XYZ file of C-alpha atoms in Angstrom:
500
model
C 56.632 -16.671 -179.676
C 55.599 -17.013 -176.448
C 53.474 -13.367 -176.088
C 51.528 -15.457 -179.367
C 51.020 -18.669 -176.625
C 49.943 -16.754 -173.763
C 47.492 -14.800 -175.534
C 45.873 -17.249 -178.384
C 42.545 -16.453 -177.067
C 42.616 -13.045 -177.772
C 44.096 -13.098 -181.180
C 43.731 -14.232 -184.466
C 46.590 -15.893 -186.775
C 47.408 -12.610 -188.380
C 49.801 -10.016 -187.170
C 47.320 -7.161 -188.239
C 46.552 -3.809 -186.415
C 43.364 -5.137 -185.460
C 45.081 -8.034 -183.594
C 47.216 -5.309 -182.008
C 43.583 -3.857 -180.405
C 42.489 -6.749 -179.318
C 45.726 -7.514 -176.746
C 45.507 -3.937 -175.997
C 41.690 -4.757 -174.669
C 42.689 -8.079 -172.865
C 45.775 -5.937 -171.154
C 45.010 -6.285 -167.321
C 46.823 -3.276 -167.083
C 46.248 -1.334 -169.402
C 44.612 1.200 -167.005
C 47.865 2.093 -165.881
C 48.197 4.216 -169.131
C 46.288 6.946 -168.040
C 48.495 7.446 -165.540
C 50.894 9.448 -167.268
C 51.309 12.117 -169.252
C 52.227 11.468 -172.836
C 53.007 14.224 -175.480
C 51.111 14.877 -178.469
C 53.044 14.709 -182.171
C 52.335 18.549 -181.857
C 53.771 19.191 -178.236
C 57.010 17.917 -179.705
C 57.130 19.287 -183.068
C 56.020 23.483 -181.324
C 58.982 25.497 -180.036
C 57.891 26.884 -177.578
C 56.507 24.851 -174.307
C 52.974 26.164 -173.703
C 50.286 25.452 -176.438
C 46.969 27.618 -177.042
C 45.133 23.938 -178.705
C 43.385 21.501 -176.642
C 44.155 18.445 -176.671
C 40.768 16.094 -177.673
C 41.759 12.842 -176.079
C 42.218 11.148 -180.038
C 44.816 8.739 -179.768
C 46.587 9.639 -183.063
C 47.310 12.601 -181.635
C 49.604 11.288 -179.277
C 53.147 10.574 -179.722
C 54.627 6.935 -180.264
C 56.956 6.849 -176.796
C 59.291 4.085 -176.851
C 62.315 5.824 -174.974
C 61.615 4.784 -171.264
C 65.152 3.420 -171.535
C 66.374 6.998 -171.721
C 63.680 8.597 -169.486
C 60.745 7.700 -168.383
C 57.479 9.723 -168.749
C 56.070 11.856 -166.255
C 52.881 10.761 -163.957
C 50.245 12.953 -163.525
C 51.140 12.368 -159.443
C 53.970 14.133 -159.674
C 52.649 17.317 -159.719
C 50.433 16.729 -156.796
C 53.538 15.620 -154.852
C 55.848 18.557 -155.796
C 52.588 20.886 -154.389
C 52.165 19.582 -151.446
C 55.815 19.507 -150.686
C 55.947 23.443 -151.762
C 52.817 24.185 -150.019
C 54.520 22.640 -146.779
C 57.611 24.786 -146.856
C 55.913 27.791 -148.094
C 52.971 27.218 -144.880
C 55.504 25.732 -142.123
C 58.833 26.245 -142.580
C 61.084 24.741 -140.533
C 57.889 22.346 -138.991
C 57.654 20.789 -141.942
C 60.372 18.288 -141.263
C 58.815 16.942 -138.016
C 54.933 17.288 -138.712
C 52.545 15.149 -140.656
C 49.352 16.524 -142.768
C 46.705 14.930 -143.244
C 45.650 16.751 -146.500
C 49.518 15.967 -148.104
C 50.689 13.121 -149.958
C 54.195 13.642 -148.242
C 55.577 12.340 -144.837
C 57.529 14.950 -142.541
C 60.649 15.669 -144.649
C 62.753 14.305 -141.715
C 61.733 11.080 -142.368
C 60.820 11.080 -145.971
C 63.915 8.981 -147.147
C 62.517 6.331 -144.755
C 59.178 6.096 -146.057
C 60.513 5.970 -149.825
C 62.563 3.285 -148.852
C 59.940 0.823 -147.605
C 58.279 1.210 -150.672
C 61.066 0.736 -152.988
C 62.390 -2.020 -151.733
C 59.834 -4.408 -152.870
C 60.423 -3.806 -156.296
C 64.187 -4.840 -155.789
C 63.781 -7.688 -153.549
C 65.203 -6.451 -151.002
C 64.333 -5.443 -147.002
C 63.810 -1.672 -146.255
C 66.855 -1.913 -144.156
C 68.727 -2.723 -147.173
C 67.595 0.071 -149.431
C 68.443 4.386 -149.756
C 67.203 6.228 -151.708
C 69.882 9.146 -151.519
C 72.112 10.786 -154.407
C 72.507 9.607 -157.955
C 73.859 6.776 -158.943
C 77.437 7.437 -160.104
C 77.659 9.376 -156.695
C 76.243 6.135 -155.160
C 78.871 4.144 -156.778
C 81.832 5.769 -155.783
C 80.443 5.963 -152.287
C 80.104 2.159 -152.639
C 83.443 1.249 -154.367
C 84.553 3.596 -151.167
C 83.947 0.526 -148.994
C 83.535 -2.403 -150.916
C 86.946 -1.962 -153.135
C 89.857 -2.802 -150.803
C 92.344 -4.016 -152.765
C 95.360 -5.860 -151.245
C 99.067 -6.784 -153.133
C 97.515 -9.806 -153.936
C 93.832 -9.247 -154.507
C 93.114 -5.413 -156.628
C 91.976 -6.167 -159.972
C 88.021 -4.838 -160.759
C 85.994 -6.977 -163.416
C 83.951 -5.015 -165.202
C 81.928 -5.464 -168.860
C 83.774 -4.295 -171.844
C 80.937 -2.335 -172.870
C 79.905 -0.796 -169.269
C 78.350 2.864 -169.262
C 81.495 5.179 -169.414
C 80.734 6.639 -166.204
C 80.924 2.858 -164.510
C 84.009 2.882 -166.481
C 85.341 6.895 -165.223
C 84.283 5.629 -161.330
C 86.519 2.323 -161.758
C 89.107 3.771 -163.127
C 89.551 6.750 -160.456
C 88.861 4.830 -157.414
C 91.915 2.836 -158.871
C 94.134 5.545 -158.961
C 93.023 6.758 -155.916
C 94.483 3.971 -154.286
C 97.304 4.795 -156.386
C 97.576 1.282 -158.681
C 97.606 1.341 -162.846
C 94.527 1.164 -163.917
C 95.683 -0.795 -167.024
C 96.761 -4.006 -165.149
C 94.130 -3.491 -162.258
C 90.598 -3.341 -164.808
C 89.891 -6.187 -166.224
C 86.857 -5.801 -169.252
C 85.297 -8.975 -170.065
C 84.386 -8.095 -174.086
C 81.734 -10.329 -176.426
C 84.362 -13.504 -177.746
C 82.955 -13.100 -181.235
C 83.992 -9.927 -182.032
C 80.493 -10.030 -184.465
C 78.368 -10.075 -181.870
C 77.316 -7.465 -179.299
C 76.530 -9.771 -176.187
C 79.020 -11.332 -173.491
C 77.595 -15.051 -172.342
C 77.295 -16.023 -168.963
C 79.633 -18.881 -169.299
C 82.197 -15.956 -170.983
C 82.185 -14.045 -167.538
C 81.909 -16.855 -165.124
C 85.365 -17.947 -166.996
C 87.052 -14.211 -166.748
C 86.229 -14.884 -162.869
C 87.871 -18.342 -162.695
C 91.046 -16.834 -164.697
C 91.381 -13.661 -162.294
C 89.845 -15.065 -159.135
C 93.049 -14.815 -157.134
C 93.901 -11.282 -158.056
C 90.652 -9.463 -158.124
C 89.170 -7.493 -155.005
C 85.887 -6.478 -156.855
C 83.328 -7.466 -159.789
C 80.647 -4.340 -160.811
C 78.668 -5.492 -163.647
C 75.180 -3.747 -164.993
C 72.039 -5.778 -164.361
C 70.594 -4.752 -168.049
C 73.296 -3.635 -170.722
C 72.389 -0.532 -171.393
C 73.552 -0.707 -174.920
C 72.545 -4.455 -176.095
C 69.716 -4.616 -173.363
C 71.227 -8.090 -172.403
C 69.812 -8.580 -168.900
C 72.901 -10.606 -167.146
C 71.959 -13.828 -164.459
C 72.982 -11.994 -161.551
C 71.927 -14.835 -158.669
C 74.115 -17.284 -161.008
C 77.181 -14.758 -161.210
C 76.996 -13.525 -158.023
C 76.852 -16.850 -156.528
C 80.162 -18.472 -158.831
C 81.687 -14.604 -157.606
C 81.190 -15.559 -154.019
C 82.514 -18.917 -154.269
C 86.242 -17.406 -154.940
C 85.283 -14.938 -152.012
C 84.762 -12.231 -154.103
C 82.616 -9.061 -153.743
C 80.550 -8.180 -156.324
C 78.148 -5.403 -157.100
C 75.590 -4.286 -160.000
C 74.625 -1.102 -161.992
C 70.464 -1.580 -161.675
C 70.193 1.448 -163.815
C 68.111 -0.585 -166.796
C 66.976 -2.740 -164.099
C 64.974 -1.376 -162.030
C 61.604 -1.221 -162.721
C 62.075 -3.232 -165.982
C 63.247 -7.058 -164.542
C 62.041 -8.670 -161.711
C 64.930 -8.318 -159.219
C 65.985 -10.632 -155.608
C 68.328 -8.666 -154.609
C 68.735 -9.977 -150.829
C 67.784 -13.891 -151.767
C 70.409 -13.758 -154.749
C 73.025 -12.762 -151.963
C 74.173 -9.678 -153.753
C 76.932 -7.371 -152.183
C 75.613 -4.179 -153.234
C 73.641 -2.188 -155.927
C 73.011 1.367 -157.283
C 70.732 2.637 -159.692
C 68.815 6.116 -160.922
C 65.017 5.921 -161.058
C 64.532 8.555 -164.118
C 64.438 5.590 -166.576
C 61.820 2.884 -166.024
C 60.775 4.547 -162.608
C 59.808 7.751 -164.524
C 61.282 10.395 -161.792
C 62.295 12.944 -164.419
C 65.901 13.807 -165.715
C 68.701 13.698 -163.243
C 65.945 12.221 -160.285
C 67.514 11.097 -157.166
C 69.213 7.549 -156.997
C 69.286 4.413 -154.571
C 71.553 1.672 -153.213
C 70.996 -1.537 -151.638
C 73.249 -2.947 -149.610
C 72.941 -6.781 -148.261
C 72.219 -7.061 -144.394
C 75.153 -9.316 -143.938
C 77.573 -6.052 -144.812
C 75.888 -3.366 -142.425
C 75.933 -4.470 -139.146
C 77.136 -1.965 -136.468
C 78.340 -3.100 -133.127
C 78.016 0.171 -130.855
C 79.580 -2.458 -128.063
C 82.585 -2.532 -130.366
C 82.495 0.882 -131.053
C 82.235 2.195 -127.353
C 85.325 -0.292 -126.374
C 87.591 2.071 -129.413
C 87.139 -0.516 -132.248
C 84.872 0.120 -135.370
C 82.038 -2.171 -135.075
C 80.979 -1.310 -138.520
C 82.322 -1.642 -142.215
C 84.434 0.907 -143.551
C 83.018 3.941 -145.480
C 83.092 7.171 -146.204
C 80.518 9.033 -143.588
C 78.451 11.918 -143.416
C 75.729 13.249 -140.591
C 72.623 11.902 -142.326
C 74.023 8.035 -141.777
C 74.369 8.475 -137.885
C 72.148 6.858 -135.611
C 68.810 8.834 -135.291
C 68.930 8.742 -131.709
C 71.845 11.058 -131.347
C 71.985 12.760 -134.452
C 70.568 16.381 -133.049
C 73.118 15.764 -130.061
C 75.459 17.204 -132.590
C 77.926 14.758 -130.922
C 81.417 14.182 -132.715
C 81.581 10.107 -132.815
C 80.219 8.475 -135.887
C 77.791 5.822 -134.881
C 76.365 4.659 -137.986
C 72.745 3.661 -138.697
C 72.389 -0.327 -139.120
C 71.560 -1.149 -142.519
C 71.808 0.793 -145.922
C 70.672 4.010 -144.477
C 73.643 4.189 -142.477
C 75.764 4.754 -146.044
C 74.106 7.618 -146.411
C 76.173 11.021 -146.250
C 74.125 14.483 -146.754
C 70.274 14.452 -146.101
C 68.728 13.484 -149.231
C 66.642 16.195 -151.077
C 63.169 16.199 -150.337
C 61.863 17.353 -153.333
C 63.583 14.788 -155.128
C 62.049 11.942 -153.314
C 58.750 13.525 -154.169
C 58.548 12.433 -157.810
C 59.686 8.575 -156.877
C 57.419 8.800 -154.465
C 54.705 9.091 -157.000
C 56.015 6.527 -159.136
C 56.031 3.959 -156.486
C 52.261 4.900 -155.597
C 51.649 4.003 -159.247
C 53.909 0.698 -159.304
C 51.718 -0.694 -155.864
C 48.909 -0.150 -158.511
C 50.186 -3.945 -159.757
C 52.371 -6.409 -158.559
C 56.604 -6.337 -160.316
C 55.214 -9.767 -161.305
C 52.040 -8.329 -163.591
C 54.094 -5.731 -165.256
C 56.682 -7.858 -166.395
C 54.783 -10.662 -167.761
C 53.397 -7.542 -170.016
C 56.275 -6.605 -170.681
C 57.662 -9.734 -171.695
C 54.721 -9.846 -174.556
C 54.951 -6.689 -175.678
C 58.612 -6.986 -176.326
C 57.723 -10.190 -177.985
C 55.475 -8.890 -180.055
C 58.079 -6.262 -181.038
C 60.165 -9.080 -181.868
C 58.139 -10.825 -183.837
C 56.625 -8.326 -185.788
C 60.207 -6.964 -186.732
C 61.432 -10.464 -187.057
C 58.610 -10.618 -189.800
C 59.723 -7.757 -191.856
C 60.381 -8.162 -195.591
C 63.532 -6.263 -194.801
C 64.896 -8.523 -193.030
C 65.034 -11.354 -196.350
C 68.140 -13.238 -195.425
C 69.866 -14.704 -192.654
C 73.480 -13.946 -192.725
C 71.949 -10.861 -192.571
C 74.069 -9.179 -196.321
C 70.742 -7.772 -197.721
C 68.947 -6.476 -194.290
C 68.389 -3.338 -193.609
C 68.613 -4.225 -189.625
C 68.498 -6.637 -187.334
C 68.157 -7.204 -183.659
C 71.881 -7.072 -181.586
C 69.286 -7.979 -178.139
C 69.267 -11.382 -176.924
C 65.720 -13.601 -177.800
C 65.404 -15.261 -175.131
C 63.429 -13.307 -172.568
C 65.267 -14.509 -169.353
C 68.126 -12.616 -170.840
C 66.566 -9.361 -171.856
C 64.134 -6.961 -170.353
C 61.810 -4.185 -172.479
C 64.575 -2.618 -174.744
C 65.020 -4.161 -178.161
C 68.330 -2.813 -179.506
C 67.840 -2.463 -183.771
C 71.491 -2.667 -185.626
C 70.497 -0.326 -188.901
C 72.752 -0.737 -192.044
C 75.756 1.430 -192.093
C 74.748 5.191 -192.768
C 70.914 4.611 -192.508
C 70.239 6.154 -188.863
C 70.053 9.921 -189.631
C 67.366 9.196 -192.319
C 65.875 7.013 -190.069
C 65.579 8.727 -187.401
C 64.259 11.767 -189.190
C 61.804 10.216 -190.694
C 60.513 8.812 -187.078
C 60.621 12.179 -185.460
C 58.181 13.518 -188.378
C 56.170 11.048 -187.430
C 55.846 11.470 -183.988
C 58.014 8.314 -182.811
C 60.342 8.830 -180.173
C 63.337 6.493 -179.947
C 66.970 6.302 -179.004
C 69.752 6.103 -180.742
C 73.409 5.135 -180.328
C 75.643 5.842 -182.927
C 77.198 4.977 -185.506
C 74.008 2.189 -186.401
C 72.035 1.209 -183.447
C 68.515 2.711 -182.033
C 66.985 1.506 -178.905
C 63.520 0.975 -178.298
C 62.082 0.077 -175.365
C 58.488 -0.348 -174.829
C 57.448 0.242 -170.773
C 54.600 -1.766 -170.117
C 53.232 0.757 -167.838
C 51.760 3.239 -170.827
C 52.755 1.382 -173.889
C 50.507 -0.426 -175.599
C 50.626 -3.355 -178.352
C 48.739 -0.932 -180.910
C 51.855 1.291 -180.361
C 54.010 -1.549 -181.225
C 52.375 -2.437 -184.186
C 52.239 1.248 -185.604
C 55.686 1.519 -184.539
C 56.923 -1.521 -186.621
C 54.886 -0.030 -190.132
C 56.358 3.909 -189.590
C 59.830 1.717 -188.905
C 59.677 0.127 -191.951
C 58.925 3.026 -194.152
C 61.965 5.132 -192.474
C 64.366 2.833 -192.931
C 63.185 2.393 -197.084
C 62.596 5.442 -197.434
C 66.483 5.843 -195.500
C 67.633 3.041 -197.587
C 66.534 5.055 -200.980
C 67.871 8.203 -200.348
C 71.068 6.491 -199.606
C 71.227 4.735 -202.593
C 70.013 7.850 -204.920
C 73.250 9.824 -203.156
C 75.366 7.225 -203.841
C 74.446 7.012 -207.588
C 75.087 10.813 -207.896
C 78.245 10.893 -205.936
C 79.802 7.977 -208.293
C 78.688 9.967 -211.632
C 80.878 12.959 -210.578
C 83.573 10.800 -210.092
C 87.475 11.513 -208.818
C 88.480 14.472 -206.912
C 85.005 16.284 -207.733
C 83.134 13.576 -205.220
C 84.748 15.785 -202.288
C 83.716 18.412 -203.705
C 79.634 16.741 -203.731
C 80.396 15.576 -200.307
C 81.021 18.942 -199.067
C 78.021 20.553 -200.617
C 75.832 18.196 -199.336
């Protein structure tokens, strides 16, 4: 309980809403709220996507956001940054890219991608150097796997979590057969021992490693599950990786923005991630890569003497050295550093809305907003942990339970909530009349994730009781059907089915 031991001063000893309003009031940053724009119960219940009401600023008005996980909510920057970056096109054109404003938010758009990445590389630990901010992350990946995978006779199997996001799994498997193996005995998916339980143990991969070590070219493993919101010890697996001389790289798409992250002092390889999720850059926002100084080096020396001087990849305009890209010249010299994996300019009006976010994120340190977010997650936790539906502990008479690791170094916001079998459609209806918006993954599982940059515990807390009531009022309704589809009885229960 330790959101209830770094925050006894504030509280009382009961987990009542009032208790809830009192952390909200001791939250350093809980200023950060306003921030953003967050949809009232009515803005997602009305068809259409203009309103003629006013919204009055009442709190109950406003819907219960927990989906961050999925995508994050928009800033009120955002729209200041998109303007300006209209307003220079529509007023300059083609000057836009090499002349700053002083009444925009926005660097010239020739060097926007630079800017962007000086300020995201803080919150990943890593150098500016190391950091683009370019494409989207399954483009990113391939363009990584592209020079990191280069599998030998001896050394081509891929390690990857059983569970990865399919399109982790798609990438893997293509750039497999692209080099024209079988991707059956070249993947290797490390998958939970207990076939109960929804989490894979560090010990569990640093094993799989051991056993393949002198066949495999390439780990990729996500830095937060997406499903289980397990947050995997990447400095420790990276580092037992590296000791079989191993490359390994990580999916930061639940990581970023949610974990603290050391990218270049854990010694990782490389990284890729999209910034719509906890970095709140709207749906399908631009992506980023980090790559580790040690692996972009360019030697022009090398390079003017006929050899390569720089690590293989595949190459596009927008990763040639600045000084000679407008020569239009035909030799690739590549920038040093992660910009120099870039391939096509990156969109400028995609950078604007990270650009935004960021500006809001230098608001407080990586280090304030997850020590919130490690107590409101906890108080999730508890409060849920608390429930009367959850009686027993072998877990036959619950109506959920929690598939997410407890301890908090090995999860980040998301709580992932296991629901009996064939409660989540009355469930989740039952939240969306209420005006709580959650995630689901079928056939049993919602995850909810609350971002400590507009969440609040008084969220939590109302979150928890509207919970409760879907999943007994769920629980009721499945019983009730159950009763009337036994009283019909042989082949008329098809029939029932069918009409319901």
């Amino acid at each position: 309980m330790l959101w209830r031991q770094a925050s006894k001063e504030a509280i009382g000893k009961e987990y009542t809403r009032e208790e809830a309003l009192q952390l909200d009031d001791s939250d350093a940053l809980r200023h950060l709220r306003s921030e953003f724009i967050i949809p009232t119960k009515d803005d997602l219940r009305r068809k259409t996507l203009s309103s003629q009401a006013t919204y009055t600023g009442a709190q109950e008005a406003l819907c219960i956001y927990l989906c961050g996980n999925s995508l994050g909510l928009q800033p009120h920057r955002t729209t200041h940054y998109i303007n300006d970056y209209m307003k220079a096109w529509a007023t300059k054109g083609v000057f836009g890219h090499f002349k700053a404003h002083p009444d925009s938010n926005i660097p010239p758009f020739v060097n926007i991608d630079d800017v962007v990445a000086q300020q995201m590389a803080p919150l990943v630990g890593a150098s500016a150097s190391e950091v683009a901010v370019m494409e989207t992350l399954s483009a990113n990946l391939h363009l990584m796997m592209a020079s990191f995978y280069r599998p030998t006779e001896e050394r081509y199997k891929i390690i990857l979590e059983g569970k990865a996001f399919p399109s982790d799994q798609y990438a893997v498997e293509s750039q497999i057969r692209h080099h024209g193996l079988d991707a059956a005995q070249a993947m290797v998916s490390i998958a939970p021992a207990d076939p109960t339980q929804a989490t894979v143990t560090t010990s569990q991969i640093l094993t799989a490693i051991d056993e393949h070590a002198s066949t495999t070219a390439l780990i990729l493993l996500p830095g937060v599950q997406y499903y289980t919101g397990q947050f995997f010890d990447i400095e420790i697996i990276t580092a037992h990786a590296h000791s079989h001389g191993i490359i390994i790289g990580w999916d930061l798409a639940h990581a970023v923005g949610n974990v603290e992250l050391l990218l270049h002092d854990w010694d990782v390889d490389f990284a890729v991630w999209c910034s719509y999720k906890y970095l709140n850059c709207g749906p399908g926002a631009i992506g980023g890569l980090f790559v580790h100084e040690n692996h972009s080096k360019v030697d022009k020396k090398a390079i003017e003497d006929g050899h390569e001087g720089y690590r293989p990849r595949l190459s596009g305009w927008w990763g040639g050295d600045k000084a000679t890209r407008f020569q239009m010249g035909s030799q690739f010299i590549p920038i040093p550093g992660a910009a120099g994996f870039q391939v096509g300019n990156p969109c400028a009006l995609a950078i604007c809305p990270l650009l935004a976010s960021l500006e809001i994120f230098a608001l407080a340190s990586m280090s304030a907003v997850r020590s919130k977010s490690i107590m409101l997650t906890g108080y999730l936790e508890e409060l849920l942990r608390r429930s009367s539906l959850r009686a027993t502990a072998d877990g036959t008479d619950e109506l959920y339970w929690i598939i997410t690791p407890s301890s908090i170094t090995e999860r980040g916001a998301q709580l992932s909530i296991r629901l009996r079998p064939g409660l989540l459609e009355g469930v989740l209806v039952e939240l969306e009349e209420q005006g709580v918006v959650v995630d689901e993954r079928k056939p049993d599982v919602i995850r909810v994730a609350p971002a400590p940059l507009y969440n609040t515990f008084s969220e939590v807390w109302d979150f928890v009781a509207i919970f409760e009531l879907a999943c007994t009022k769920a629980n009721n309704s499945k019983a009730t059907d159950n009763q009337g589809s036994g009283a019909l009885g042989g082949t008329e229960d098809k029939g029932w089915s069918l009409i319901k």
